[in-house]
Coordinates of C-alpha atoms in Angstrom, one line a residue:
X1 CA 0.0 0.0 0.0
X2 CA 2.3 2.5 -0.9
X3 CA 1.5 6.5 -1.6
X4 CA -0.1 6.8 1.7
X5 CA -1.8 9.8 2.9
X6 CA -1.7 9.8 7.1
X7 CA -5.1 11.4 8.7
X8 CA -4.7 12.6 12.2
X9 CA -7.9 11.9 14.6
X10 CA -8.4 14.3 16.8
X11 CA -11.9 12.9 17.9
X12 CA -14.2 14.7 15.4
X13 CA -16.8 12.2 14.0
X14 CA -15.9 13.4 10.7
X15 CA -12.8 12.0 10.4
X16 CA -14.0 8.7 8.9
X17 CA -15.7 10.8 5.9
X18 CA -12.2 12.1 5.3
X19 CA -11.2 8.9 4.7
X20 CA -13.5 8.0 2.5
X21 CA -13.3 11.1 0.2
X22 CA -9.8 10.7 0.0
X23 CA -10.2 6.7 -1.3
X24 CA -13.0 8.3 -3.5
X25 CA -9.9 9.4 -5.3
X26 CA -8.2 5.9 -5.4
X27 CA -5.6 7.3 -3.0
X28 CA -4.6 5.2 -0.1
X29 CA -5.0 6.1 3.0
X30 CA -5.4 5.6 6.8
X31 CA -6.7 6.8 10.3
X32 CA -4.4 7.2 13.5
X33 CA -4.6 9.1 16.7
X34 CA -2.9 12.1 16.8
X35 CA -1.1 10.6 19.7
X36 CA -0.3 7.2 18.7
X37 CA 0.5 7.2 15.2
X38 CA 3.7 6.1 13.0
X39 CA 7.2 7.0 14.0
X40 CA 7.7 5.8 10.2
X41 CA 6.5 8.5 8.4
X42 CA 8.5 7.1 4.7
X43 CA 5.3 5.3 3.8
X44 CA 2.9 8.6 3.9
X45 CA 3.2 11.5 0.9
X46 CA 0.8 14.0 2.7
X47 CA -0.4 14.5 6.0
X48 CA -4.0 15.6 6.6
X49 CA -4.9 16.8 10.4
X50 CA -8.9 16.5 11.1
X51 CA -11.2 18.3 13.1
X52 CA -12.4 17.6 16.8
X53 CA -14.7 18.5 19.3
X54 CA -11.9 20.4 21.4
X55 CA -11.4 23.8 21.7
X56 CA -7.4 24.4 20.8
X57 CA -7.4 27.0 24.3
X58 CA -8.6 24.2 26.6
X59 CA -6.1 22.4 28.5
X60 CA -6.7 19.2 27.8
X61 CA -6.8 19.9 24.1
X62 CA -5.0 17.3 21.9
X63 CA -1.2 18.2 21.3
X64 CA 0.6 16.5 18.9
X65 CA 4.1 16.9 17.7
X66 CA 4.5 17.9 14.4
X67 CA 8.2 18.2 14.0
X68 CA 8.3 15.0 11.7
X69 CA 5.6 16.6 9.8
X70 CA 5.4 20.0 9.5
X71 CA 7.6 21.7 6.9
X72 CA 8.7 17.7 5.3
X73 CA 5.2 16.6 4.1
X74 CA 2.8 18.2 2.2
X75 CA -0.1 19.1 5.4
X76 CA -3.6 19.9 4.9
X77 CA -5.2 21.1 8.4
X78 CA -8.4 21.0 8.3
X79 CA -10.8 22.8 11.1
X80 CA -9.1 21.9 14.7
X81 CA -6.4 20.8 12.5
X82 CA -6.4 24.8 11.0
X83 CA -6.9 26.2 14.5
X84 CA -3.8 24.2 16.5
X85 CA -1.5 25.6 13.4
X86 CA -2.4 29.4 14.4
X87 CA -3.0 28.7 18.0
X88 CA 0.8 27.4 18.6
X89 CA 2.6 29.4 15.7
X90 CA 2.3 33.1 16.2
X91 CA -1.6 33.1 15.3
X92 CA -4.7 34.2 17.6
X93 CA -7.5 31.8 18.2
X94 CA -10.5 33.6 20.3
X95 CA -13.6 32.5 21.2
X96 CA -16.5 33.5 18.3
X97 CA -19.2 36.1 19.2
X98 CA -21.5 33.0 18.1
X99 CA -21.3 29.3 16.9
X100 CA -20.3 29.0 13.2
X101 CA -21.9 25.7 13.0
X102 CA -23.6 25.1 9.6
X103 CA -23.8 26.3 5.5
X104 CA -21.5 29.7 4.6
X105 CA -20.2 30.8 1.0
X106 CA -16.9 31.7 0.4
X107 CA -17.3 35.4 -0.5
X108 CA -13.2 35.9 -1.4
X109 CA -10.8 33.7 -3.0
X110 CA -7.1 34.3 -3.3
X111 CA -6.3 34.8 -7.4
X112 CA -4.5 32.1 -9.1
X113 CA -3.9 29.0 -5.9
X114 CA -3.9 25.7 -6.9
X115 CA -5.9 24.6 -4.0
X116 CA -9.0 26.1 -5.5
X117 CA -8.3 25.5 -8.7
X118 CA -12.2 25.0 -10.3
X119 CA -13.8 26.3 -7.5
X120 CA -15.9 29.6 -7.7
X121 CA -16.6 32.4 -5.2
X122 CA -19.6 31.6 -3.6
X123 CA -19.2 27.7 -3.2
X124 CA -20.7 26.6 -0.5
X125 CA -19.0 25.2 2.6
X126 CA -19.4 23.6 6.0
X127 CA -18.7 25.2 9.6
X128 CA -18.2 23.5 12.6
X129 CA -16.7 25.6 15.3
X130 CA -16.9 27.6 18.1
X131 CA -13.2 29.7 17.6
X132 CA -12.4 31.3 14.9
X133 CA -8.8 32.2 13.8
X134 CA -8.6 36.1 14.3
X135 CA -4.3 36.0 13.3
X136 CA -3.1 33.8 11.4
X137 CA 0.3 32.0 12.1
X138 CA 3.9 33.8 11.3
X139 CA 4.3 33.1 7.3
X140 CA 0.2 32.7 7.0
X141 CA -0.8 33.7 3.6
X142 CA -4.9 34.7 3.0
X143 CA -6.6 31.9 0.9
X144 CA -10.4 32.2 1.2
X145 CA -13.0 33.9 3.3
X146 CA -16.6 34.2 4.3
X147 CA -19.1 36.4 4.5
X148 CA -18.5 36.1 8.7
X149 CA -15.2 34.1 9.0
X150 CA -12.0 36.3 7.7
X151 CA -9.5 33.6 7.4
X152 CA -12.1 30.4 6.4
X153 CA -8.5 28.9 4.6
X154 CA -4.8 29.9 4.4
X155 CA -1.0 28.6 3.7
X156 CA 2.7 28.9 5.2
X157 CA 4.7 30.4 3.0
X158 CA 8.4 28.1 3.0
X159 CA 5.9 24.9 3.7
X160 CA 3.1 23.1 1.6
X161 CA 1.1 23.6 4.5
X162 CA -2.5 24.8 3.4
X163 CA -5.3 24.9 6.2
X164 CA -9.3 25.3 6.1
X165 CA -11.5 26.3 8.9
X166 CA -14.3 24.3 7.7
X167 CA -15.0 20.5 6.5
X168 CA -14.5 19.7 2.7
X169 CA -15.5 16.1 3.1
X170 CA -19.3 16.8 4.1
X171 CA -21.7 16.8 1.2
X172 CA -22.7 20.3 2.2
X173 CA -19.5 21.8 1.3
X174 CA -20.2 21.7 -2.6
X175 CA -16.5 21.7 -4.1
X176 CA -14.6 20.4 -0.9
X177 CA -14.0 16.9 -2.8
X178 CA -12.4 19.1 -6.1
X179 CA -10.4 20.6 -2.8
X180 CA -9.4 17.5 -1.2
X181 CA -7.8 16.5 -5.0
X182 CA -6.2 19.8 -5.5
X183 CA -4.0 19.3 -2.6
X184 CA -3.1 15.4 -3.0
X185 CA -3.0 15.3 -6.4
X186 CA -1.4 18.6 -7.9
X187 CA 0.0 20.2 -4.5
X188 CA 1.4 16.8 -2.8
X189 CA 1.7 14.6 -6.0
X190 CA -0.1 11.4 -4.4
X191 CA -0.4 8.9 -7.4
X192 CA -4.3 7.7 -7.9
X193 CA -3.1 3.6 -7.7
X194 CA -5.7 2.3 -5.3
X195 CA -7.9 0.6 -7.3
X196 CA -9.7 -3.0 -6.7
X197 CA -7.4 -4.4 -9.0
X198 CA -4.1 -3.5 -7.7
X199 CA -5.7 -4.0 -4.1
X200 CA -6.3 -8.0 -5.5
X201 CA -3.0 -8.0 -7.0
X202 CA -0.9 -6.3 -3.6
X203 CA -3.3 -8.5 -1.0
X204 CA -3.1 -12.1 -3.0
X205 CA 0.8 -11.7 -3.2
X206 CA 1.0 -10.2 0.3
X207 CA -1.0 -13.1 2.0
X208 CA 0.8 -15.5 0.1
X209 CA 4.0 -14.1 1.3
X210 CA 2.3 -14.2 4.9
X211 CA 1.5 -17.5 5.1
X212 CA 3.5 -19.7 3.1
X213 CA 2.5 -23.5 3.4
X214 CA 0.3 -22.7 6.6
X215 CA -3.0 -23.7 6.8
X216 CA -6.1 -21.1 7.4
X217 CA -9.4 -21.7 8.8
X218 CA -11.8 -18.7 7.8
X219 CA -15.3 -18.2 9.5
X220 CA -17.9 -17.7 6.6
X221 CA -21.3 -15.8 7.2
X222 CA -22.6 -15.5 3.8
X223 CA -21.6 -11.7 3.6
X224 CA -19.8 -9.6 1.5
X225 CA -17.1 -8.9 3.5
X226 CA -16.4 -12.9 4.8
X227 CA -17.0 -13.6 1.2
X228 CA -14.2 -11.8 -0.4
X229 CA -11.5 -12.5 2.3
X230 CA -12.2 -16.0 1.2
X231 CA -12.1 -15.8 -2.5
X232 CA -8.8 -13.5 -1.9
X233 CA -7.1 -16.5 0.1
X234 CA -8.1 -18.7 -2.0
X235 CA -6.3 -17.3 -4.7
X236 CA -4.0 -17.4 -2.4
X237 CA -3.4 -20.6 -0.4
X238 CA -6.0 -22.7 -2.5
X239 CA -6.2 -26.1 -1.0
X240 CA -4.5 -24.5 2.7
X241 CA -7.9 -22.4 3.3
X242 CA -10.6 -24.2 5.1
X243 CA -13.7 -22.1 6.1
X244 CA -16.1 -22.9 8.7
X245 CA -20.1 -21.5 8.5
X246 CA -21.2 -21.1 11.8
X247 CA -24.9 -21.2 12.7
X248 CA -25.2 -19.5 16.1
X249 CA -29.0 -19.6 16.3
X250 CA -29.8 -16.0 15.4
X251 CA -28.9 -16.1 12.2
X252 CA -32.2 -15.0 9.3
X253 CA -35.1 -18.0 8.5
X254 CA -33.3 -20.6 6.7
X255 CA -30.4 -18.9 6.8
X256 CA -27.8 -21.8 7.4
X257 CA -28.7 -24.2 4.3
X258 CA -28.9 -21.5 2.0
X259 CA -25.4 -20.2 2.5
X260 CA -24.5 -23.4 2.2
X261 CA -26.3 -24.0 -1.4
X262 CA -24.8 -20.6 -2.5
X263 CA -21.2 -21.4 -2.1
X264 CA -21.5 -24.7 -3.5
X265 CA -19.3 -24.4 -7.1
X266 CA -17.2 -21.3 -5.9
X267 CA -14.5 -23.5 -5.2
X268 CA -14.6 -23.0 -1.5
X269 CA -13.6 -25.7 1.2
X270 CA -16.5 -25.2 3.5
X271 CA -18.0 -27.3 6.5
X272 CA -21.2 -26.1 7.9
X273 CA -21.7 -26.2 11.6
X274 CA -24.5 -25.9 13.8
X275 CA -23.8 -24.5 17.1
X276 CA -27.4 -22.3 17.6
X277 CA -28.0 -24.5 21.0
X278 CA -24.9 -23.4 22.0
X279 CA -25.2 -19.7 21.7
X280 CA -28.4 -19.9 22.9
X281 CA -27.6 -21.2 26.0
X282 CA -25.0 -18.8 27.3
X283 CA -26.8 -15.8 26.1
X284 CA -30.2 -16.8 28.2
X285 CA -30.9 -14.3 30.9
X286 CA -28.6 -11.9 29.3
X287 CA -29.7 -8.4 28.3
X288 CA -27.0 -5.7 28.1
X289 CA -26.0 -5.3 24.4
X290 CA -22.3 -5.3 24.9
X291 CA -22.4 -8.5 27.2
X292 CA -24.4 -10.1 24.3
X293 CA -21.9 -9.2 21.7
X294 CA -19.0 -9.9 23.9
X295 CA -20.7 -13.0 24.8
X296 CA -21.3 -14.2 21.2
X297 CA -17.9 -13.2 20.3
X298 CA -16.2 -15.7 23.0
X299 CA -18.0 -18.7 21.9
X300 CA -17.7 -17.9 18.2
X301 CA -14.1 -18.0 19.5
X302 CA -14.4 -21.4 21.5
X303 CA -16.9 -23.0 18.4
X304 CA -13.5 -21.9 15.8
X305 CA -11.1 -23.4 18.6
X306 CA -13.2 -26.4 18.6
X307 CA -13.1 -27.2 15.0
X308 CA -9.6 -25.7 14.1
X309 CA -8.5 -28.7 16.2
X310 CA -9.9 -31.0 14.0
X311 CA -8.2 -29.5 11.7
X312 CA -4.6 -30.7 11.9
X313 CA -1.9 -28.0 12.0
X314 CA -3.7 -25.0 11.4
X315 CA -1.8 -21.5 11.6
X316 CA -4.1 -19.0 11.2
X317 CA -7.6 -17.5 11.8
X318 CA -8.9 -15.6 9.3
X319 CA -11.9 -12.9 9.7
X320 CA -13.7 -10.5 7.5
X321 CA -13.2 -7.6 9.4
X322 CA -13.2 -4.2 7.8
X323 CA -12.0 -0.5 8.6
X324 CA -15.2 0.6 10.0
X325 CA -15.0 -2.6 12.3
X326 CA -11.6 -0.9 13.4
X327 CA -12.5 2.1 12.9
X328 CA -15.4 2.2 15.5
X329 CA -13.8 -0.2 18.1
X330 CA -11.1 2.4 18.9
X331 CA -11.4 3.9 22.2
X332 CA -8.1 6.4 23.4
X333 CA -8.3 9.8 25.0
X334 CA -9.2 12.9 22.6
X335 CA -9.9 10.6 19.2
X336 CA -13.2 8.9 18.1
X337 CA -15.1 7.3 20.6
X338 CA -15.9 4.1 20.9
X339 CA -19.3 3.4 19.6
X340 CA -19.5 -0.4 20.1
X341 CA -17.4 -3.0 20.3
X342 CA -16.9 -5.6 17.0
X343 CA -16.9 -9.4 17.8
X344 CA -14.5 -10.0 15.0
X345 CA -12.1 -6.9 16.6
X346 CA -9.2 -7.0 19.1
X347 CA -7.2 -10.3 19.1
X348 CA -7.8 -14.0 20.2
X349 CA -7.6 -15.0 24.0
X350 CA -4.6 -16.5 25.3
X351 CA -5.9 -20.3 25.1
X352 CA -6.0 -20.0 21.4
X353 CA -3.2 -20.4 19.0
X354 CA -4.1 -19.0 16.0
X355 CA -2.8 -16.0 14.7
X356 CA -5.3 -13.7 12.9
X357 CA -5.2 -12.8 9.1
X358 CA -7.5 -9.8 8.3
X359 CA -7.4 -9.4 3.8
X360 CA -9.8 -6.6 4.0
X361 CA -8.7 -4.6 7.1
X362 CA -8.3 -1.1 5.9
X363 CA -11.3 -1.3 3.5
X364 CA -14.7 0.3 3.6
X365 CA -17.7 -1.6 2.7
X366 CA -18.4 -0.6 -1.0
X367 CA -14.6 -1.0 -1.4
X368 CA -15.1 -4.6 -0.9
X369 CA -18.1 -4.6 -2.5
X370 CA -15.8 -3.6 -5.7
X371 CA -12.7 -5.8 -4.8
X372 CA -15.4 -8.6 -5.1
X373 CA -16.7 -7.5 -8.6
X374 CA -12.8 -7.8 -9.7
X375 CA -13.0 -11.0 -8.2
X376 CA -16.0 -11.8 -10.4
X377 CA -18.1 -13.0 -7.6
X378 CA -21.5 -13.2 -8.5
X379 CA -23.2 -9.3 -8.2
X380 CA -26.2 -10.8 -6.6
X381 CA -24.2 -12.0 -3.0
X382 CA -22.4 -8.9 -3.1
X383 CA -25.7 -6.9 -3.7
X384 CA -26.3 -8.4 -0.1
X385 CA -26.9 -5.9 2.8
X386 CA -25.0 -6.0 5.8
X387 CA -26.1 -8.3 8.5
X388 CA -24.3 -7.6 11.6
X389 CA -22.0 -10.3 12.9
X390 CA -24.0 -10.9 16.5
X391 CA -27.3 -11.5 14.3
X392 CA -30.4 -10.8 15.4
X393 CA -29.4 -10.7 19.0
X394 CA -28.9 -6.9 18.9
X395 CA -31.9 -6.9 17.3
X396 CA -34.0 -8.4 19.8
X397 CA -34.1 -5.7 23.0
X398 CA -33.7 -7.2 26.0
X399 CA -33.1 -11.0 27.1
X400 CA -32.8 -13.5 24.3
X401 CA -35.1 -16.5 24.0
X402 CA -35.9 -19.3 21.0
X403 CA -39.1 -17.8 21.0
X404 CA -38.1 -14.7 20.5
X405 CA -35.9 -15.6 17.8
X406 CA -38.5 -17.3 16.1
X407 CA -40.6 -14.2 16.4
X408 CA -37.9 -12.5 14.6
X409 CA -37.2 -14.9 12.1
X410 CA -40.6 -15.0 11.0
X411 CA -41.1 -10.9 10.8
X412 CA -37.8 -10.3 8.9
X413 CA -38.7 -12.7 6.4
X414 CA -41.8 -11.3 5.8
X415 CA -40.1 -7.8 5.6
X416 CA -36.8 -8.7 3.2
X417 CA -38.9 -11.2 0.8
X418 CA -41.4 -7.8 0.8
X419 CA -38.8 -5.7 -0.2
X420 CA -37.1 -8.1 -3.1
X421 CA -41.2 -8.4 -4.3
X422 CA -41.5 -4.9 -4.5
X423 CA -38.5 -3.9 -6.5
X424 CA -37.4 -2.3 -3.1
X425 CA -33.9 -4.8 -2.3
X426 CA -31.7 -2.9 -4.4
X427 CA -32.6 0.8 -3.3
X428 CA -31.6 -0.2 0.4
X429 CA -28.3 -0.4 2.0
X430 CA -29.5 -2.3 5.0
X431 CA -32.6 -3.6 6.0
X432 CA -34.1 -5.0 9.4
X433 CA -36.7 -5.5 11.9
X434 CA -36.2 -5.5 15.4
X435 CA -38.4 -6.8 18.4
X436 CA -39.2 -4.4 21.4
X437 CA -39.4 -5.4 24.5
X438 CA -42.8 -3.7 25.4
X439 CA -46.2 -4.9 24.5
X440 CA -48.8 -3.2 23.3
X441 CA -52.8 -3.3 23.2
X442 CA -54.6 -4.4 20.4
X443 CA -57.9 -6.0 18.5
X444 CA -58.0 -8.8 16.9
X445 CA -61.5 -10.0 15.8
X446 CA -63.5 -9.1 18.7
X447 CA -61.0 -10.1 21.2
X448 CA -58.4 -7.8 23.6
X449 CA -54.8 -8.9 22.9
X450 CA -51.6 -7.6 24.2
X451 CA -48.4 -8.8 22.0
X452 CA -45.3 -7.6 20.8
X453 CA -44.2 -4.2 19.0
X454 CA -42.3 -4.1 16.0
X455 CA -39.9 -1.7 14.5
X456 CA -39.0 -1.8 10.9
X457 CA -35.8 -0.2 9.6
X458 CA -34.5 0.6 6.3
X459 CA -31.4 3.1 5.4
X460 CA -29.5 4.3 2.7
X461 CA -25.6 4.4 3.3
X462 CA -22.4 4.4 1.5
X463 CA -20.5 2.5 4.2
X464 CA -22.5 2.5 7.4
X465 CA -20.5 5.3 9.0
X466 CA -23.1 7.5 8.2
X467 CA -26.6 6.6 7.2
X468 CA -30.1 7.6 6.3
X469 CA -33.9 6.6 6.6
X470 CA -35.2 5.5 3.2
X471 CA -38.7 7.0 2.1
X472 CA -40.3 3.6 1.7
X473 CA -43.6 3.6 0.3
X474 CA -46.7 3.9 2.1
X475 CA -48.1 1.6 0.3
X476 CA -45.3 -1.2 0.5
X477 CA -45.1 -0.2 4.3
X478 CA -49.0 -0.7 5.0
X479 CA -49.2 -3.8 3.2
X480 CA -45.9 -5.1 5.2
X481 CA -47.4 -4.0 8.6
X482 CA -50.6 -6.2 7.8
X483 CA -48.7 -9.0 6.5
X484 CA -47.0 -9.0 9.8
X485 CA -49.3 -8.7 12.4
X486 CA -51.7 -11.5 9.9
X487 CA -48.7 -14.2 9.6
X488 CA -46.5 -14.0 11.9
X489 CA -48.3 -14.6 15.4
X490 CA -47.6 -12.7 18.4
X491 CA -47.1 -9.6 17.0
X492 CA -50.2 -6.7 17.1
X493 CA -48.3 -4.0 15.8
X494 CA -45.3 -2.5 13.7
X495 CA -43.5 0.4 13.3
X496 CA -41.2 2.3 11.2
X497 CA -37.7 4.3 12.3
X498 CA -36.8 7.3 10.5
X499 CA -33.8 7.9 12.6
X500 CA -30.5 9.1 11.1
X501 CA -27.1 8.1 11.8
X502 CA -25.9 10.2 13.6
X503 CA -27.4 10.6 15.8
X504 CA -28.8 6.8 15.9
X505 CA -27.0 3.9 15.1
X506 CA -28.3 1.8 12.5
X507 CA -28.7 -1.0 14.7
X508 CA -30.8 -0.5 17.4
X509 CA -28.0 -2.2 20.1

């Protein structure tokens, strides 16, 4: 993965969407903490610094040093990024008179600067900041303003430094992608080389450099992701790979043959396994969502160690995971929070002695989504919406039960085969139902009952770091609701979220 680009987190939830606009560009790049990143810095041609929800006059606002940086790698500073520059290089950062949080135009831009090359006076752009820059650091050159911010950008003379007070990668700000390629492409010269098929050609000759003659045991779940990492390694290792299909009980309605059937004739080693009882047993009484998923995670663990030893001499463990599995499992002081944590994400306990192989690592979802296409898997399983790896235990609120699952089952069937009727499949990212744990009053003939409360959700996403409620229609969503409550028994009534994310998650746990 050479031609890097480094992105500093300094905790802003944004930071992800940088990354993403700057692969949009098939340019290479990753996510550290500002304090925890590379001491290496030969890999990386530019440096981008991100925003964050600190102000750069608090104390305990993140400090990182720069010296390996600044002045020896193209920099792009964008917002808190923009702010630290001036605040600790002869600038003035004050508090604003009031929040410049939302839509601005630039109302000046410097004559003749590559950075805005093809962008016009007036383009709209995003604000997200309580300070404002009111001096700009010793050798700070004017770029750009706004109507109410003077110095919206600016550059260091006797540095390719260039720094913005607002976000480029939102879809608000209109030209901030034709930005974002101004300064990698003709200000820092980062070749445009990531693409699927040099990702298939690096990965298949790095993992068989990786693991030789060993042999690899790879935990299928009929997704994209798990998918690909299989067909990659089996480029790679061929006969060596040996993948496992778990069924861990909360898996969709005749879920576990059907994967099965559709990897019959890819050329795949798998063995199907079903461990539902299992799972099922140690997560009964349990209702916290993070004891569930850690839960499922440690006997997915113990199922693998189970059949790995069957497997004689097996090295490795591989796993689908992804960036935003990494991504979102991160958890230090000042960067991204930690929104939940991944069963697929941190290591193997002690007891176990595989080492992990991750193929798809620092790849977003529709990245692998194209990887696959170069792979010529068949568009209709990578069409596939995400199904998160604990199943349909974080989609059942509360305690889990059979019943419950059955419930479930039953209702998401009803909802998915409803959507691939209508037409609907395709216009969806991801789709799902999920079981509250109230009931609810209803009428049914003449008779009282009191049953369970369903939520339907449907949302439109590029990745899943960000995400949106899709207008179904009524009439698809009225005919679903009665199909519901009519077929699948012990449900009176259905609903539909049209939360975003943020601020929800699309799950609901």
């Amino acid at each position: 993965m050479q031609h890097n680009v480094l992105i500093l987190d300094f905790g802003s939830q944004y930071t992800q969407l940088i990354a993403r606009r700057v692969r949009e560009l098939n340019i290479f790049c990753e996510i550290f903490p500002f304090n925890n990143f590379p001491t290496d810095l030969s890999p990386y041609k530019a440096v981008i610094l991100g925003g964050s929800p600190f102000s750069v006059r608090a104390e305990d606002a993140p400090h990182p040093d720069l010296s390996q940086i600044r002045g020896k790698l193209p920099m792009l500073a964008v917002c808190y990024g923009a702010q630290y520059l001036a605040h600790f290089s002869g600038g003035e950062v004050a508090a604003s008179n009031t929040r410049e949080y939302g839509r601005a135009n630039l109302s000046f831009i410097k004559e003749d600067e590559i950075f805005f090359e093809g962008v016009s006076e007036n383009s709209q752009v995003w604000m997200s900041h309580s300070d404002s820059i009111k001096a700009l650091p010793t050798n700070g050159v004017k770029l750009a303003s706004t109507h109410d911010v003077e110095f919206a950008a600016y550059k260091i003379e006797g540095e390719t430094t260039y720094a913005i007070q607002y976000h480029p990668e939102v879809f608000h700000s209109t030209d901030g992608a034709k930005m974002l390629e101004n300064f990698l492409v003709k200000i820092a010269e980062v070749p445009q080389t990531f693409t699927p098929n040099a990702f298939v050609q690096d990965m298949v000759a790095e993992l068989k450099e990786k693991l030789q003659d060993d042999k690899v045991v790879l935990g299928l779940s009929g997704g994209v992701d798990s998918t690909v990492a299989a067909v990659l390694l089996n480029q790679a290792i061929g006969k060596n790979l040996y993948c496992i299909f778990v069924n861990n009980g909360l898996l969709r309605k005749n879920e576990f043959q059907n994967v099965l059937d559709q990897y019959k004739g890819m050329g795949l080693n798998v063995k199907g396994v079903d461990a539902g009882d299992r799972f099922l047993s140690e997560l009964a009484g349990i209702s916290d969502p993070e004891t569930k998923r850690k839960t499922i995670g440690r006997v997915f663990i113990e199922v693998f160690d189970d059949e790995s030893k069957i497997i004689e001499d097996v090295k490795w463990l591989a796993q689908g995971t992804i960036y935003p599995d990494v991504i979102e499992s991160v958890s230090v002081k000042g960067p991204s929070a930690t929104i939940k944590s991944h069963h697929n994400v941190g290591g193997l306990p002690d007891y176990m002695k595989l080492k992990i192989v991750e193929p798809l690592r620092m790849l977003f979802k529709d990245e692998v989504r194209r990887v696959g296409a170069s792979l010529g898997i068949d568009p209709e399983l990578l069409g596939r919406h995400p199904f998160p790896g604990p199943g349909l235990s974080i989609r059942i609120l509360g305690d889990i039960t059979p019943e419950k699952v059955q419930i479930l089952q039953d209702v998401d069937a009803v909802f998915i085969d409803g959507l691939k009727s209508w037409g609907l499949y395709d216009k969806v990212w991801q789709a799902g139902a999920i079981l509250l744990p109230v009931n609810s009053v209803g009428v049914m003939g003449d008779e009282r009952t009191y049953e369970k409360v369903i939520a339907l959700r449907a949302v439109e996403s590029t990745d899943g770091m960000t995400a949106d409620w899709v207008h179904l229609p009524y009439e698809f969503l009225m005919k679903i609701s009665n199909d519901i409550i009519n077929k699948v028994k012990g449900v009176n009534r259905v609903v539909y979220d049209i939360s975003s994310k943020p601020p929800a998650t699309i799950e609901w746990e």
